mmCIF file of C-alpha atoms and ligand atoms in Angstrom:
data_model
loop_
_atom_site.group_PDB
_atom_site.id
_atom_site.type_symbol
_atom_site.label_atom_id
_atom_site.label_comp_id
_atom_site.label_asym_id
_atom_site.label_seq_id
_atom_site.Cartn_x
_atom_site.Cartn_y
_atom_site.Cartn_z
ATOM 1 C CA MET A 1 45.281 21.714 270.333
ATOM 2 C CA LYS A 2 44.029 23.135 267.026
ATOM 3 C CA ILE A 3 40.578 24.669 267.480
ATOM 4 C CA GLU A 4 37.922 23.166 265.187
ATOM 5 C CA GLY A 5 34.540 24.326 266.395
ATOM 6 C CA LEU A 6 32.962 26.955 268.610
ATOM 7 C CA LEU A 7 29.662 26.270 270.390
ATOM 8 C CA PHE A 8 27.669 29.073 271.969
ATOM 9 C CA ASP A 9 25.035 28.939 274.651
ATOM 10 C CA MET A 10 22.304 31.518 273.935
ATOM 11 C CA ASP A 11 20.728 32.990 277.093
ATOM 12 C CA GLY A 12 23.475 34.972 278.838
ATOM 13 C CA VAL A 13 26.115 34.515 276.113
ATOM 14 C CA ILE A 14 24.563 35.758 272.850
ATOM 15 C CA CYS A 15 21.774 37.829 274.370
ATOM 16 C CA ASP A 16 20.526 38.967 277.723
ATOM 17 C CA SER A 17 17.370 36.855 277.898
ATOM 18 C CA ALA A 18 18.667 35.303 281.155
ATOM 19 C CA LYS A 19 17.361 38.395 282.982
ATOM 20 C CA TYR A 20 13.854 37.778 281.575
ATOM 21 C CA HIS A 21 13.928 34.123 282.683
ATOM 22 C CA TYR A 22 14.823 35.394 286.167
ATOM 23 C CA LEU A 23 11.985 37.947 286.218
ATOM 24 C CA ALA A 24 9.438 35.348 285.061
ATOM 25 C CA TRP A 25 10.584 32.693 287.575
ATOM 26 C CA LYS A 26 10.592 35.328 290.349
ATOM 27 C CA LYS A 27 7.027 36.324 289.412
ATOM 28 C CA LEU A 28 6.015 32.659 289.587
ATOM 29 C CA ALA A 29 7.676 32.284 292.998
ATOM 30 C CA ASN A 30 5.822 35.386 294.252
ATOM 31 C CA HIS A 31 2.579 34.010 292.786
ATOM 32 C CA LEU A 32 3.179 30.872 294.899
ATOM 33 C CA GLY A 33 3.950 32.891 298.040
ATOM 34 C CA PHE A 34 7.757 32.907 298.246
ATOM 35 C CA ASP A 35 10.662 34.835 296.739
ATOM 36 C CA LEU A 36 13.548 33.974 294.419
ATOM 37 C CA ASP A 37 16.689 36.074 294.761
ATOM 38 C CA ILE A 38 19.454 36.501 292.217
ATOM 39 C CA HIS A 39 21.757 34.030 294.017
ATOM 40 C CA GLN A 40 19.109 31.304 294.172
ATOM 41 C CA ASN A 41 18.433 31.972 290.478
ATOM 42 C CA GLU A 42 22.001 30.830 289.620
ATOM 43 C CA HIS A 43 20.837 27.244 290.355
ATOM 44 C CA LEU A 44 18.104 27.520 287.715
ATOM 45 C CA LYS A 45 20.250 28.976 284.909
ATOM 46 C CA GLY A 46 20.860 26.697 281.939
ATOM 47 C CA LEU A 47 18.466 24.000 283.162
ATOM 48 C CA SER A 48 15.505 22.930 281.040
ATOM 49 C CA ARG A 49 12.129 24.485 281.825
ATOM 50 C CA ARG A 50 11.052 21.323 283.653
ATOM 51 C CA GLU A 51 14.212 21.060 285.736
ATOM 52 C CA SER A 52 14.050 24.783 286.488
ATOM 53 C CA ILE A 53 10.545 24.508 287.953
ATOM 54 C CA ASP A 54 11.594 21.477 290.014
ATOM 55 C CA ALA A 55 14.492 23.550 291.388
ATOM 56 C CA LEU A 56 12.188 26.522 292.038
ATOM 57 C CA LEU A 57 9.598 24.434 293.895
ATOM 58 C CA LYS A 58 12.396 22.965 296.012
ATOM 59 C CA ILE A 59 13.570 26.485 296.926
ATOM 60 C CA GLY A 60 9.999 27.384 297.954
ATOM 61 C CA ASP A 61 9.593 24.007 299.702
ATOM 62 C CA VAL A 62 6.297 23.390 297.905
ATOM 63 C CA SER A 63 5.068 20.500 295.788
ATOM 64 C CA PHE A 64 2.259 20.018 293.275
ATOM 65 C CA LEU A 65 0.701 17.277 291.189
ATOM 66 C CA GLU A 66 1.913 16.856 287.608
ATOM 67 C CA ASP A 67 -1.027 18.700 285.982
ATOM 68 C CA LYS A 68 -0.495 21.734 288.181
ATOM 69 C CA ILE A 69 3.246 21.737 287.413
ATOM 70 C CA GLU A 70 2.443 21.758 283.668
ATOM 71 C CA GLU A 71 0.049 24.663 284.256
ATOM 72 C CA LEU A 72 2.679 26.625 286.238
ATOM 73 C CA MET A 73 5.340 26.059 283.550
ATOM 74 C CA ALA A 74 2.925 27.326 280.890
ATOM 75 C CA LEU A 75 2.142 30.367 283.053
ATOM 76 C CA LYS A 76 5.837 31.160 283.508
ATOM 77 C CA ASN A 77 6.451 30.728 279.774
ATOM 78 C CA SER A 78 3.569 33.071 278.919
ATOM 79 C CA TRP A 79 5.109 35.764 281.164
ATOM 80 C CA TYR A 80 8.542 35.076 279.660
ATOM 81 C CA LEU A 81 7.199 35.353 276.080
ATOM 82 C CA GLU A 82 5.584 38.669 276.986
ATOM 83 C CA LEU A 83 8.929 39.949 278.341
ATOM 84 C CA ILE A 84 10.967 38.875 275.296
ATOM 85 C CA LYS A 85 8.545 39.928 272.575
ATOM 86 C CA ASN A 86 10.222 43.322 272.075
ATOM 87 C CA MET A 87 13.767 41.956 271.933
ATOM 88 C CA ASP A 88 15.828 43.087 268.958
ATOM 89 C CA GLU A 89 19.468 43.487 267.835
ATOM 90 C CA SER A 90 20.070 45.861 270.771
ATOM 91 C CA ASP A 91 19.665 42.849 273.117
ATOM 92 C CA LEU A 92 22.748 41.136 271.683
ATOM 93 C CA LEU A 93 25.441 41.075 274.355
ATOM 94 C CA PRO A 94 28.593 43.195 273.807
ATOM 95 C CA GLY A 95 30.991 41.707 271.278
ATOM 96 C CA ALA A 96 28.884 38.595 270.529
ATOM 97 C CA LEU A 97 28.062 39.269 266.886
ATOM 98 C CA ASP A 98 31.533 40.599 265.971
ATOM 99 C CA PHE A 99 33.213 37.630 267.666
ATOM 100 C CA ILE A 100 31.080 35.053 265.840
ATOM 101 C CA ASN A 101 31.377 36.776 262.463
ATOM 102 C CA SER A 102 35.124 37.005 262.847
ATOM 103 C CA ALA A 103 35.296 33.308 263.819
ATOM 104 C CA LYS A 104 33.369 32.384 260.672
ATOM 105 C CA LYS A 105 35.645 34.544 258.504
ATOM 106 C CA ASN A 106 38.598 32.694 259.981
ATOM 107 C CA GLY A 107 37.136 29.334 258.978
ATOM 108 C CA PHE A 108 35.808 28.115 262.332
ATOM 109 C CA LYS A 109 32.516 26.233 262.434
ATOM 110 C CA VAL A 110 29.984 27.762 264.835
ATOM 111 C CA ALA A 111 26.937 26.237 266.529
ATOM 112 C CA LEU A 112 24.287 27.322 268.997
ATOM 113 C CA GLY A 113 23.748 24.989 271.963
ATOM 114 C CA SER A 114 20.817 26.236 274.026
ATOM 115 C CA SER A 115 18.462 24.493 276.463
ATOM 116 C CA SER A 116 15.685 26.854 275.445
ATOM 117 C CA LYS A 117 12.595 25.763 273.546
ATOM 118 C CA ASN A 118 12.159 29.445 272.641
ATOM 119 C CA ALA A 119 15.573 29.691 270.935
ATOM 120 C CA SER A 120 14.366 29.881 267.331
ATOM 121 C CA ALA A 121 11.947 32.735 268.186
ATOM 122 C CA ILE A 122 14.737 34.629 269.940
ATOM 123 C CA LEU A 123 17.177 34.148 267.035
ATOM 124 C CA LYS A 124 14.513 35.719 264.788
ATOM 125 C CA TYR A 125 13.970 38.674 267.157
ATOM 126 C CA LEU A 126 17.731 39.231 267.175
ATOM 127 C CA ASN A 127 17.849 38.932 263.385
ATOM 128 C CA ILE A 128 20.518 36.214 263.491
ATOM 129 C CA GLU A 129 18.553 33.149 262.437
ATOM 130 C CA ASN A 130 21.111 32.380 259.691
ATOM 131 C CA LEU A 131 24.253 33.097 261.699
ATOM 132 C CA PHE A 132 25.061 29.575 262.930
ATOM 133 C CA ASP A 133 26.224 26.547 260.921
ATOM 134 C CA ALA A 134 24.127 24.395 263.286
ATOM 135 C CA VAL A 135 21.444 25.158 265.867
ATOM 136 C CA VAL A 136 20.646 22.772 268.709
ATOM 137 C CA ASP A 137 18.024 23.829 271.245
ATOM 138 C CA GLY A 138 15.699 22.471 273.911
ATOM 139 C CA THR A 139 13.390 20.967 271.281
ATOM 140 C CA HIS A 140 16.174 18.659 270.014
ATOM 141 C CA VAL A 141 17.476 17.085 273.214
ATOM 142 C CA THR A 142 16.116 14.924 275.999
ATOM 143 C CA ASN A 143 18.832 15.512 278.588
ATOM 144 C CA SER A 144 19.250 18.873 280.295
ATOM 145 C CA LYS A 145 22.634 20.494 281.061
ATOM 146 C CA PRO A 146 24.880 19.435 282.909
ATOM 147 C CA HIS A 147 24.375 16.480 280.547
ATOM 148 C CA PRO A 148 26.519 17.258 277.468
ATOM 149 C CA GLU A 149 23.900 16.135 274.890
ATOM 150 C CA VAL A 150 23.171 19.620 273.503
ATOM 151 C CA PHE A 151 26.864 20.309 272.803
ATOM 152 C CA LEU A 152 27.686 16.777 271.604
ATOM 153 C CA LEU A 153 24.867 16.991 269.075
ATOM 154 C CA GLY A 154 26.128 20.433 267.989
ATOM 155 C CA ALA A 155 29.668 19.084 267.507
ATOM 156 C CA LYS A 156 28.297 16.139 265.543
ATOM 157 C CA MET A 157 26.309 18.459 263.257
ATOM 158 C CA LEU A 158 29.415 20.600 262.697
ATOM 159 C CA GLY A 159 31.579 17.521 262.122
ATOM 160 C CA VAL A 160 34.101 18.592 264.763
ATOM 161 C CA ASN A 161 35.827 16.782 267.604
ATOM 162 C CA PRO A 162 34.625 17.948 271.080
ATOM 163 C CA LYS A 163 38.142 17.815 272.477
ATOM 164 C CA ASN A 164 39.237 20.369 269.854
ATOM 165 C CA SER A 165 36.210 22.589 270.339
ATOM 166 C CA ILE A 166 35.249 25.355 272.730
ATOM 167 C CA VAL A 167 31.927 25.947 274.479
ATOM 168 C CA PHE A 168 30.962 29.460 275.643
ATOM 169 C CA GLU A 169 28.656 29.319 278.684
ATOM 170 C CA ASP A 170 27.223 31.622 281.359
ATOM 171 C CA ALA A 171 25.690 28.948 283.641
ATOM 172 C CA THR A 172 27.438 26.546 286.006
ATOM 173 C CA SER A 173 25.251 23.711 284.648
ATOM 174 C CA GLY A 174 26.422 24.636 281.126
ATOM 175 C CA VAL A 175 30.106 24.783 282.086
ATOM 176 C CA GLU A 176 29.701 21.311 283.589
ATOM 177 C CA ALA A 177 27.929 20.106 280.430
ATOM 178 C CA ALA A 178 30.881 21.318 278.343
ATOM 179 C CA LEU A 179 33.445 19.604 280.577
ATOM 180 C CA ASN A 180 31.328 16.429 280.759
ATOM 181 C CA GLY A 181 31.414 16.349 276.936
ATOM 182 C CA ASN A 182 35.205 16.761 276.925
ATOM 183 C CA PHE A 183 35.041 20.284 275.434
ATOM 184 C CA LYS A 184 37.159 23.238 276.462
ATOM 185 C CA CYS A 185 35.074 25.965 278.099
ATOM 186 C CA VAL A 186 35.094 29.755 278.207
ATOM 187 C CA GLY A 187 32.867 31.042 281.021
ATOM 188 C CA ILE A 188 30.921 34.232 280.350
ATOM 189 C CA GLY A 189 30.270 35.984 283.645
ATOM 190 C CA LYS A 190 31.811 35.944 287.107
ATOM 191 C CA LYS A 191 35.032 34.037 287.891
ATOM 192 C CA GLY A 192 33.720 32.988 291.314
ATOM 193 C CA THR A 193 30.599 31.345 289.911
ATOM 194 C CA LEU A 194 32.173 29.824 286.790
ATOM 195 C CA HIS A 195 35.467 28.707 288.348
ATOM 196 C CA LYS A 196 35.388 25.313 286.573
ATOM 197 C CA ALA A 197 35.724 26.962 283.140
ATOM 198 C CA ASP A 198 39.202 27.133 281.520
ATOM 199 C CA ILE A 199 38.964 30.933 281.193
ATOM 200 C CA VAL A 200 36.300 33.400 282.344
ATOM 201 C CA VAL A 201 35.497 36.757 280.702
ATOM 202 C CA ASN A 202 32.615 39.192 281.203
ATOM 203 C CA ASN A 203 31.488 39.021 277.578
ATOM 204 C CA LEU A 204 32.676 38.029 274.101
ATOM 205 C CA GLY A 205 33.975 41.567 273.517
ATOM 206 C CA GLU A 206 36.716 40.865 276.058
ATOM 207 C CA ILE A 207 38.440 38.081 274.164
ATOM 208 C CA THR A 208 39.887 37.705 270.662
ATOM 209 C CA LEU A 209 40.305 34.604 268.537
ATOM 210 C CA ASN A 210 44.082 35.105 268.669
ATOM 211 C CA GLN A 211 44.033 35.076 272.463
ATOM 212 C CA LEU A 212 41.902 31.928 272.455
ATOM 213 C CA GLU A 213 44.200 30.153 270.014
ATOM 214 C CA GLU A 214 47.221 31.148 272.056
ATOM 215 C CA PHE A 215 45.612 29.965 275.303
ATOM 216 C CA PHE A 216 44.355 26.636 273.990
ATOM 217 C CA GLN A 217 47.483 25.871 271.955
ATOM 218 C CA LYS A 218 49.212 25.309 275.285
ATOM 219 C CA ALA A 219 46.343 23.079 276.475
HETATM 220 P P1 B16 B 301 12.807 27.791 277.861
HETATM 221 P P2 B16 B 301 20.455 28.602 277.443
HETATM 222 C C1 B16 B 301 18.301 28.163 278.935
HETATM 223 O O1 B16 B 301 18.867 28.723 277.798
HETATM 224 C C2 B16 B 301 18.245 29.148 280.060
HETATM 225 O O2 B16 B 301 19.551 29.468 280.512
HETATM 226 C C3 B16 B 301 17.479 28.568 281.206
HETATM 227 O O3 B16 B 301 17.398 29.496 282.258
HETATM 228 C C4 B16 B 301 16.088 28.156 280.743
HETATM 229 O O4 B16 B 301 15.355 27.562 281.779
HETATM 230 C C5 B16 B 301 16.244 27.165 279.586
HETATM 231 O O5 B16 B 301 16.984 27.765 278.543
HETATM 232 C C6 B16 B 301 14.924 26.706 279.046
HETATM 233 O O6 B16 B 301 14.288 27.800 278.439
HETATM 234 O O7 B16 B 301 11.882 27.858 279.015
HETATM 235 O O8 B16 B 301 12.808 29.049 276.997
HETATM 236 O O9 B16 B 301 12.646 26.537 277.047
HETATM 237 O O10 B16 B 301 21.166 29.394 278.475
HETATM 238 O O11 B16 B 301 20.766 27.114 277.444
HETATM 239 O O12 B16 B 301 20.525 29.234 276.072
HETATM 240 MG MG1 MG B 302 22.856 30.472 279.346
#
């Protein structure tokens, strides 16, 4: 396989906003009278805001009418926005910027594929709003990961073939989205959690383009 395109999830791959999502969902759980631990939070990662709240309410075994759910999502997002408002370049995850810049220098097309509706604000905070050749986020898609829509649209915008492209993901739902779209997948995080990915590393500083090319050439 000759690699054509690289598609990056945002929260947990480019920057550490995943921890702020967790804190805001946990605060909402506490507000509703139950707790959300870090293991339960793994089931929320990568899902859209709406699917995340459905998963959270299931964990707490509570249910609400539609209007109340909208209100709770807005409350969580207001807490989340408060937590992320001071993000800057120092919130980029180790190796992310160097890896992407080096990929671009080597002629690879790069896209962002995030479920977040806050992605464009975060890219601005991180000062990387012009880094990607294409940006697809939660405002552009109707289907949440593990549906591959976000990555398929990214590949289409880059003009690359999914089967010759690699998705970088920190969430199990995102790894599944990549595989469902026929992409190769590099998991960013723990091997145990992301075992379906083709390779797993802790962050983008732990892998080079040469190593990727070598690995996927055999694929
Ligand atoms: P928002 P990613 C995802 O971003 C997060 O992983 C997920 O936890 C969050 O619920 C989702 O964005 C929606 O975020 O509430 O900001 O629209 O990992 O796909 O970059
Ligand atoms: Mg993520």
